[in-house]
Coordinates of C-alpha atoms in Angstrom, one line a residue:
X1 CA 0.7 -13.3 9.0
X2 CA 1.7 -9.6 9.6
X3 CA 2.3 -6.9 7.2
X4 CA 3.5 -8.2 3.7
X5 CA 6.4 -7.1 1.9
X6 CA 8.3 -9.0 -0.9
X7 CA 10.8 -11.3 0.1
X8 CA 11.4 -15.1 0.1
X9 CA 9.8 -16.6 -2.3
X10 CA 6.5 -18.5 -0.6
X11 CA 3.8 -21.0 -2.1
X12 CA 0.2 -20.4 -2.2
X13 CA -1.9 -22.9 -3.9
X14 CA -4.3 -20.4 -5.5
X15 CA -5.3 -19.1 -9.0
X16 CA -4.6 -15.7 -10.7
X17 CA -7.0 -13.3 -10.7
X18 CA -7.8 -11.8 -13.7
X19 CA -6.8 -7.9 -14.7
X20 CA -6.6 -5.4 -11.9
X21 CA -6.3 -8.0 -9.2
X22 CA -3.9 -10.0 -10.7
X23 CA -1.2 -7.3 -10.7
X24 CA -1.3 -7.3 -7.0
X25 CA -2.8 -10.7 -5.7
X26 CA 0.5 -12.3 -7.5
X27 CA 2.7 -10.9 -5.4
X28 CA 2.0 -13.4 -3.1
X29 CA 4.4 -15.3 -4.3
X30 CA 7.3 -13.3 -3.1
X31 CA 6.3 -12.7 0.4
X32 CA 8.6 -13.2 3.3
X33 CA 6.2 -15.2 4.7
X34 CA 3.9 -18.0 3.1
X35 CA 0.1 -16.0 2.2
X36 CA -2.4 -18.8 1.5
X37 CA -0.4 -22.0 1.6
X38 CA -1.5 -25.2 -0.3
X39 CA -2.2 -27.5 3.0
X40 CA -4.3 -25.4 4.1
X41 CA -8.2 -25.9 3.3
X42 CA -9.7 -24.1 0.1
X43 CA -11.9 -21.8 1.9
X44 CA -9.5 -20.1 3.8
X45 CA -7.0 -19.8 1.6
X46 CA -9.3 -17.9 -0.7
X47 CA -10.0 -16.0 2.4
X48 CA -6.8 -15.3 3.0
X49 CA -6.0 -13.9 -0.2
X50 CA -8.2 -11.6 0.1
X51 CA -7.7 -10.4 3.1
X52 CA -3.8 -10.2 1.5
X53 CA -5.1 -8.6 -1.7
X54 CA -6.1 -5.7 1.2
X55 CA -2.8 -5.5 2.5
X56 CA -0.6 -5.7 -0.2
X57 CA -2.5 -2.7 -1.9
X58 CA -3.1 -0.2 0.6
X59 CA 0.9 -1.1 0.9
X60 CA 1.6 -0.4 -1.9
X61 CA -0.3 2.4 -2.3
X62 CA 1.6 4.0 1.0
X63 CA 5.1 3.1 -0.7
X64 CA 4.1 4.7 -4.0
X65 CA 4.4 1.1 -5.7
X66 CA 1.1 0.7 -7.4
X67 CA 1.8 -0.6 -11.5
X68 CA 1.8 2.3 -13.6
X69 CA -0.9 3.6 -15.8
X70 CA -3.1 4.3 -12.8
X71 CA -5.3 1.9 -12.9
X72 CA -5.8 1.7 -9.3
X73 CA -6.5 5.5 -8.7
X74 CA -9.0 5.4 -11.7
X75 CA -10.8 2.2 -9.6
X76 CA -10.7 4.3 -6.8
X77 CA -12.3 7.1 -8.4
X78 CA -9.2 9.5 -8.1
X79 CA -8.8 11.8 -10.8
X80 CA -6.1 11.4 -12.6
X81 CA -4.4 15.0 -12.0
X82 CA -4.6 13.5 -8.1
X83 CA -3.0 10.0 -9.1
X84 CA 0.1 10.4 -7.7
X85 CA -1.2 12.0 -4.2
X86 CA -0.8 8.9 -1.8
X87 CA -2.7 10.5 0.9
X88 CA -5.5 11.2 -1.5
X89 CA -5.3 7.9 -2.8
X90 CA -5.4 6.6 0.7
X91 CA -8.8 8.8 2.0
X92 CA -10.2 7.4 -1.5
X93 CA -9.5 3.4 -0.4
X94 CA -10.8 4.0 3.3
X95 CA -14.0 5.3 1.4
X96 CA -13.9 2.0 -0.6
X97 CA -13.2 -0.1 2.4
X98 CA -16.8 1.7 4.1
X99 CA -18.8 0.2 0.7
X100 CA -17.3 -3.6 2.1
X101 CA -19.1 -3.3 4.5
X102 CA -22.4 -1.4 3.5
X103 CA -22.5 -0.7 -0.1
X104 CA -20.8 -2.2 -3.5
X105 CA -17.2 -1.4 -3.7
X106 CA -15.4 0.2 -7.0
X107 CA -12.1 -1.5 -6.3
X108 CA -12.4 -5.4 -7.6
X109 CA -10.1 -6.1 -4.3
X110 CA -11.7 -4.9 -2.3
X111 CA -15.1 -7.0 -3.8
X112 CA -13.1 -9.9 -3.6
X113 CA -13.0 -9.0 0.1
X114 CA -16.7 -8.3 0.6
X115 CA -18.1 -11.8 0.4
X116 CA -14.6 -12.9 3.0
X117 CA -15.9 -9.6 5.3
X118 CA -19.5 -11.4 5.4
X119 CA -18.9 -15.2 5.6
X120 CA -16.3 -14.7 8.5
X121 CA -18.1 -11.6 10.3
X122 CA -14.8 -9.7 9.7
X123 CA -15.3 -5.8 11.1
X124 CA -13.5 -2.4 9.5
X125 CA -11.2 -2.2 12.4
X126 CA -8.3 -4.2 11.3
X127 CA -8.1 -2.7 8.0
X128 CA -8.7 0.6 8.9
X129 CA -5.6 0.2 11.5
X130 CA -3.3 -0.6 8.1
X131 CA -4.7 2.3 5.8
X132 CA -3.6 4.6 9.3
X133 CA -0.2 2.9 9.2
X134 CA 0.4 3.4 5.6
X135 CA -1.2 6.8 6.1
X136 CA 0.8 7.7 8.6
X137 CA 4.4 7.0 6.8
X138 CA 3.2 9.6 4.7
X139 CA 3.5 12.3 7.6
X140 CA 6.0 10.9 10.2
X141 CA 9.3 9.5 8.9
X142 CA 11.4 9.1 12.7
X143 CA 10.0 7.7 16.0
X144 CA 11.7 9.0 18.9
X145 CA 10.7 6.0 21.1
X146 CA 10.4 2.4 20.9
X147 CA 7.1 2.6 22.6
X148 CA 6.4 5.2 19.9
X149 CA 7.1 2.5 17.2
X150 CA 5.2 -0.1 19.1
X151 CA 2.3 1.9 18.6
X152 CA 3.2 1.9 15.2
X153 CA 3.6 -1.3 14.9
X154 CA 0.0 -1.9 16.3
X155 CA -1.5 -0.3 13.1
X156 CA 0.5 -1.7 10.7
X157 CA 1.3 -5.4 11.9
X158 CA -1.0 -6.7 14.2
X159 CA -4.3 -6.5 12.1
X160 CA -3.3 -8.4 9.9
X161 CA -2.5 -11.3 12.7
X162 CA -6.1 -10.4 13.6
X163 CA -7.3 -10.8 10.8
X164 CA -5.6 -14.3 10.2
X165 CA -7.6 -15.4 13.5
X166 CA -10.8 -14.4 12.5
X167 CA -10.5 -15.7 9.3
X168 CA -9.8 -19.1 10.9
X169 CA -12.4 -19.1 13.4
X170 CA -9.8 -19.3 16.0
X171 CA -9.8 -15.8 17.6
X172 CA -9.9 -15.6 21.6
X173 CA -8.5 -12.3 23.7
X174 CA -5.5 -14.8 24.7
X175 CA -4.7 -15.6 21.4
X176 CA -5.0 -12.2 19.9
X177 CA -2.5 -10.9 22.9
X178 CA 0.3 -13.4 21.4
X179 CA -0.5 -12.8 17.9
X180 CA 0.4 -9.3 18.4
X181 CA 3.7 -10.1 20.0
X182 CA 4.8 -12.3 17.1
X183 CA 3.4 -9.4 14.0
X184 CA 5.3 -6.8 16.4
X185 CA 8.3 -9.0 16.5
X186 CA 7.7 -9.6 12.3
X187 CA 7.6 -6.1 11.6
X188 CA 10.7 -4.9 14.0
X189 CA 12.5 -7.6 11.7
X190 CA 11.6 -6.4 8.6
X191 CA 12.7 -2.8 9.8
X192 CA 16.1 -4.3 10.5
X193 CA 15.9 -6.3 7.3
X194 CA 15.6 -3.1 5.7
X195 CA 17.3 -0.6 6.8
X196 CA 19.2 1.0 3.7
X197 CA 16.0 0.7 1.7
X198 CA 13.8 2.5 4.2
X199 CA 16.4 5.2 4.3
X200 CA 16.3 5.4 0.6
X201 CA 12.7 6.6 1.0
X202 CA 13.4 9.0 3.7
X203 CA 12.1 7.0 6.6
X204 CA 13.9 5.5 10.0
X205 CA 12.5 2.7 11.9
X206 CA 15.2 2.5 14.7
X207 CA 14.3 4.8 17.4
X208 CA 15.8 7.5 18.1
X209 CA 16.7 6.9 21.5
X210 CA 18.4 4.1 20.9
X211 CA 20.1 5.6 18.4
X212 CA 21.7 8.4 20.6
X213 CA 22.1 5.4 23.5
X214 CA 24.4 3.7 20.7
X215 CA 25.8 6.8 19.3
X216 CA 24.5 6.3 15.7
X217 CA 24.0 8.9 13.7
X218 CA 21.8 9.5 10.4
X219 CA 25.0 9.7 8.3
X220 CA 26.0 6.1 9.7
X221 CA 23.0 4.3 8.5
X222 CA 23.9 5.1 4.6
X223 CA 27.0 3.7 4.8
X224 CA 27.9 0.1 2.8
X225 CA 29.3 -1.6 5.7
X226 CA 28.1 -1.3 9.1
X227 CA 29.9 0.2 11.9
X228 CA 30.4 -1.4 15.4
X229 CA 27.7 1.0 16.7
X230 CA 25.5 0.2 14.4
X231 CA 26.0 -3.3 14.8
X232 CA 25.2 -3.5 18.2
X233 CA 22.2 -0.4 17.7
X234 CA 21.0 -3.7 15.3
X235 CA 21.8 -6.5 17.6
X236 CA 20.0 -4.3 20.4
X237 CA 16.8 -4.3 18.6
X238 CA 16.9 -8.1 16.9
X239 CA 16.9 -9.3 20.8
X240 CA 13.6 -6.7 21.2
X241 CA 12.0 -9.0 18.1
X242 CA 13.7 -12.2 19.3
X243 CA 12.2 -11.8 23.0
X244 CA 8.9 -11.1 21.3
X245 CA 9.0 -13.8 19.3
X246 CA 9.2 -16.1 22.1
X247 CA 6.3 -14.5 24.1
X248 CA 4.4 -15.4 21.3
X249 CA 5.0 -18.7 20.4
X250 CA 2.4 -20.7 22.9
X251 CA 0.2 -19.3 20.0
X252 CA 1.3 -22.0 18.1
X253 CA 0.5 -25.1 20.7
X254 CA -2.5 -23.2 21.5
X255 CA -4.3 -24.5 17.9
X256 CA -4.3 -27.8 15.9
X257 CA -4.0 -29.3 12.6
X258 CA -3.1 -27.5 9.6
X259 CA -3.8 -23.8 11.2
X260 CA -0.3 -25.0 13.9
X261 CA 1.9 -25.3 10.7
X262 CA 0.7 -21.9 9.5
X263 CA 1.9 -19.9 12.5
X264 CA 4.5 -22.4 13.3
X265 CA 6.2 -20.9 9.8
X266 CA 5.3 -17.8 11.0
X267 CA 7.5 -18.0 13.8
X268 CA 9.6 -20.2 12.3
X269 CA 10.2 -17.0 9.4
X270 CA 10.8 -14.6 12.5
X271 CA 13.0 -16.7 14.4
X272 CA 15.9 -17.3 10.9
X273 CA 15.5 -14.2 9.6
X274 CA 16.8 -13.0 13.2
X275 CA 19.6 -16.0 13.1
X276 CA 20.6 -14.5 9.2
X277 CA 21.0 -10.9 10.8
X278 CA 23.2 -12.5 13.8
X279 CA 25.0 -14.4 11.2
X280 CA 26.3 -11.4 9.6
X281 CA 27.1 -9.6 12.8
X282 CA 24.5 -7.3 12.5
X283 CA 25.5 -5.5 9.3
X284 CA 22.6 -5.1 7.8
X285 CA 23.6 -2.5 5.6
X286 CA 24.3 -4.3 2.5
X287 CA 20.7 -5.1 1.8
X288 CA 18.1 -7.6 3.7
X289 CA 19.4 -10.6 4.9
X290 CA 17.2 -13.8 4.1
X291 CA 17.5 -17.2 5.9
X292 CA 17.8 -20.3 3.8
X293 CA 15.1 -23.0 3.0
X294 CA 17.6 -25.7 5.4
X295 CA 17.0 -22.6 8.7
X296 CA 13.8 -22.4 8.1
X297 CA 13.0 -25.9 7.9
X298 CA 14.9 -26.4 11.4
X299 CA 13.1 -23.6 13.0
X300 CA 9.5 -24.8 11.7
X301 CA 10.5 -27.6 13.9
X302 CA 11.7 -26.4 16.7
X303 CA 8.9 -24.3 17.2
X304 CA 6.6 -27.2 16.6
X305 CA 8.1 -28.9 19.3
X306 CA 7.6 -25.9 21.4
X307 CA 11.7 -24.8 21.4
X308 CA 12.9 -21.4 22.3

């Protein structure tokens, strides 16, 4: 639902694209959380995926993980001598991202996403928040704030929930208030999930106020094992993402049929992965910590049965 990284493996009932696409749409199926599932009707999991196809690439052009060759910058029209320049490539997908929505787009995602924009009356906004999200790891690695990092969050997790409603037909203001507290709570998981490999690329999700509240340092967040103030710096935050999680939830009794299951997994995805991290005692620093198939299961139900 929110922003996509690879993770636990996730079934999505749709073909391969073909060339440039495929490189990217097949990621899908190692996603924390399940893209297009097979239950759910045809239409909108083609929707979805390209709506995900979006995401995963103006991700991966922020993170500087785009296949080699440059394939993507050349479908961008980047030169090649400006390949490697993220922010270039960025200011060149946003220009893409314009011809969606009035015009003929280079990219081939991004014209798989033209014919989604139209039939579901999708508008710039949402997409535009996650190219200023990835845009904006290129120039601010440390939020002092967790209000700071909410705002963050807002770009870079909860158009994607947006976009999930819209795609579904099933967008109200209500609804789109308690999607954003379960992407926010999504993405402050994944932060914890991965806090070594975030460091590795110079970058600090845990704000720095809380830090200094826990006495954490820099230096303590590269070690192998966590310390005890680290541990409870972690175990601070997963409550944030756990308290979220469950302001969000009446999303979930709030729609029917195959569209519950989806956000129920959601949910469900948030609510282990935050059991996995407490499991461990909050050391977090050996590399993410996923919850198992048998967690997830029991959480899908709980929240189906509307369960804290």
């Amino acid at each position: 639902m929110c922003r996509p990284r690879p993770g636990q493996p996730a079934v999505t009932g749709t073909r391969t694209a073909p060339g440039l696409e495929r490189a990217t749409l097949d990621k899908a199926a190692s996603e924390n959380f399940p893209v297009a599932p097979f239950f759910l009707p045809r239409a909108w999991r083609d929707d979805l995926m390209a709506v995900y196809g979006f995401a995963r690439l103006v991700d991966d052009i922020g993170d500087g993980d785009l296949a080699p060759g440059g394939a993507d910058a050349r479908a961008l029209g980047v030169p090649a001598a400006e390949a490697g320049d993220r922010l270039v490539l960025l200011d060149a997908f946003e220009a893409d991202l314009g011809r969606v929505f009035d015009g003929t787009p280079r990219h081939p995602l991004l014209r798989r996403l033209q014919p989604t924009a139209r039939r579901r009356s999708l508008t710039p906004e949402p997409f535009l928040g996650l190219i200023a999200a990835n845009r904006q790891d290129q120039l601010v690695r440390r939020y002092e704030t967790y209000d700071d990092l909410l705002a963050y969050c807002e770009l870079s997790a909860n158009p994607v929930g947006r976009l999930v409603l819209a795609v579904t037909g099933t967008a109200t203001p209500e609804r789109i208030r308690l999607s954003d507290s379960i992407c926010t709570a999504l993405q402050i998981v994944e932060h914890l999930q991965d806090v070594a490999e975030d460091l590795g690329r110079d970058r600090i999700y845990l704000p720095a106020q809380d830090m200094k509240r826990f006495h954490v340092q820099e230096t303590d967040l590269a070690a192998k094992i966590a310390s005890a103030s680290v541990r409870a710096l972690v175990a601070y935050e997963a409550q944030r993402a756990r308290d979220l999680l469950n302001e969000g939830a009446p999303l979930v009794g709030s729609v029917h049929g195959r569209l519950k299951l989806l956000l129920a997994g959601f949910v469900a995805g948030g609510r282990a992965a935050v059991r996995a991290i407490a499991a461990a005692e909050y050391d977090v620093l050996p590399g993410p910590l996923k919850p198992g198939k048998v967690r997830l299961l029991r959480e899908a139900g709980a929240t189906l049965r509307g369960e804290g």
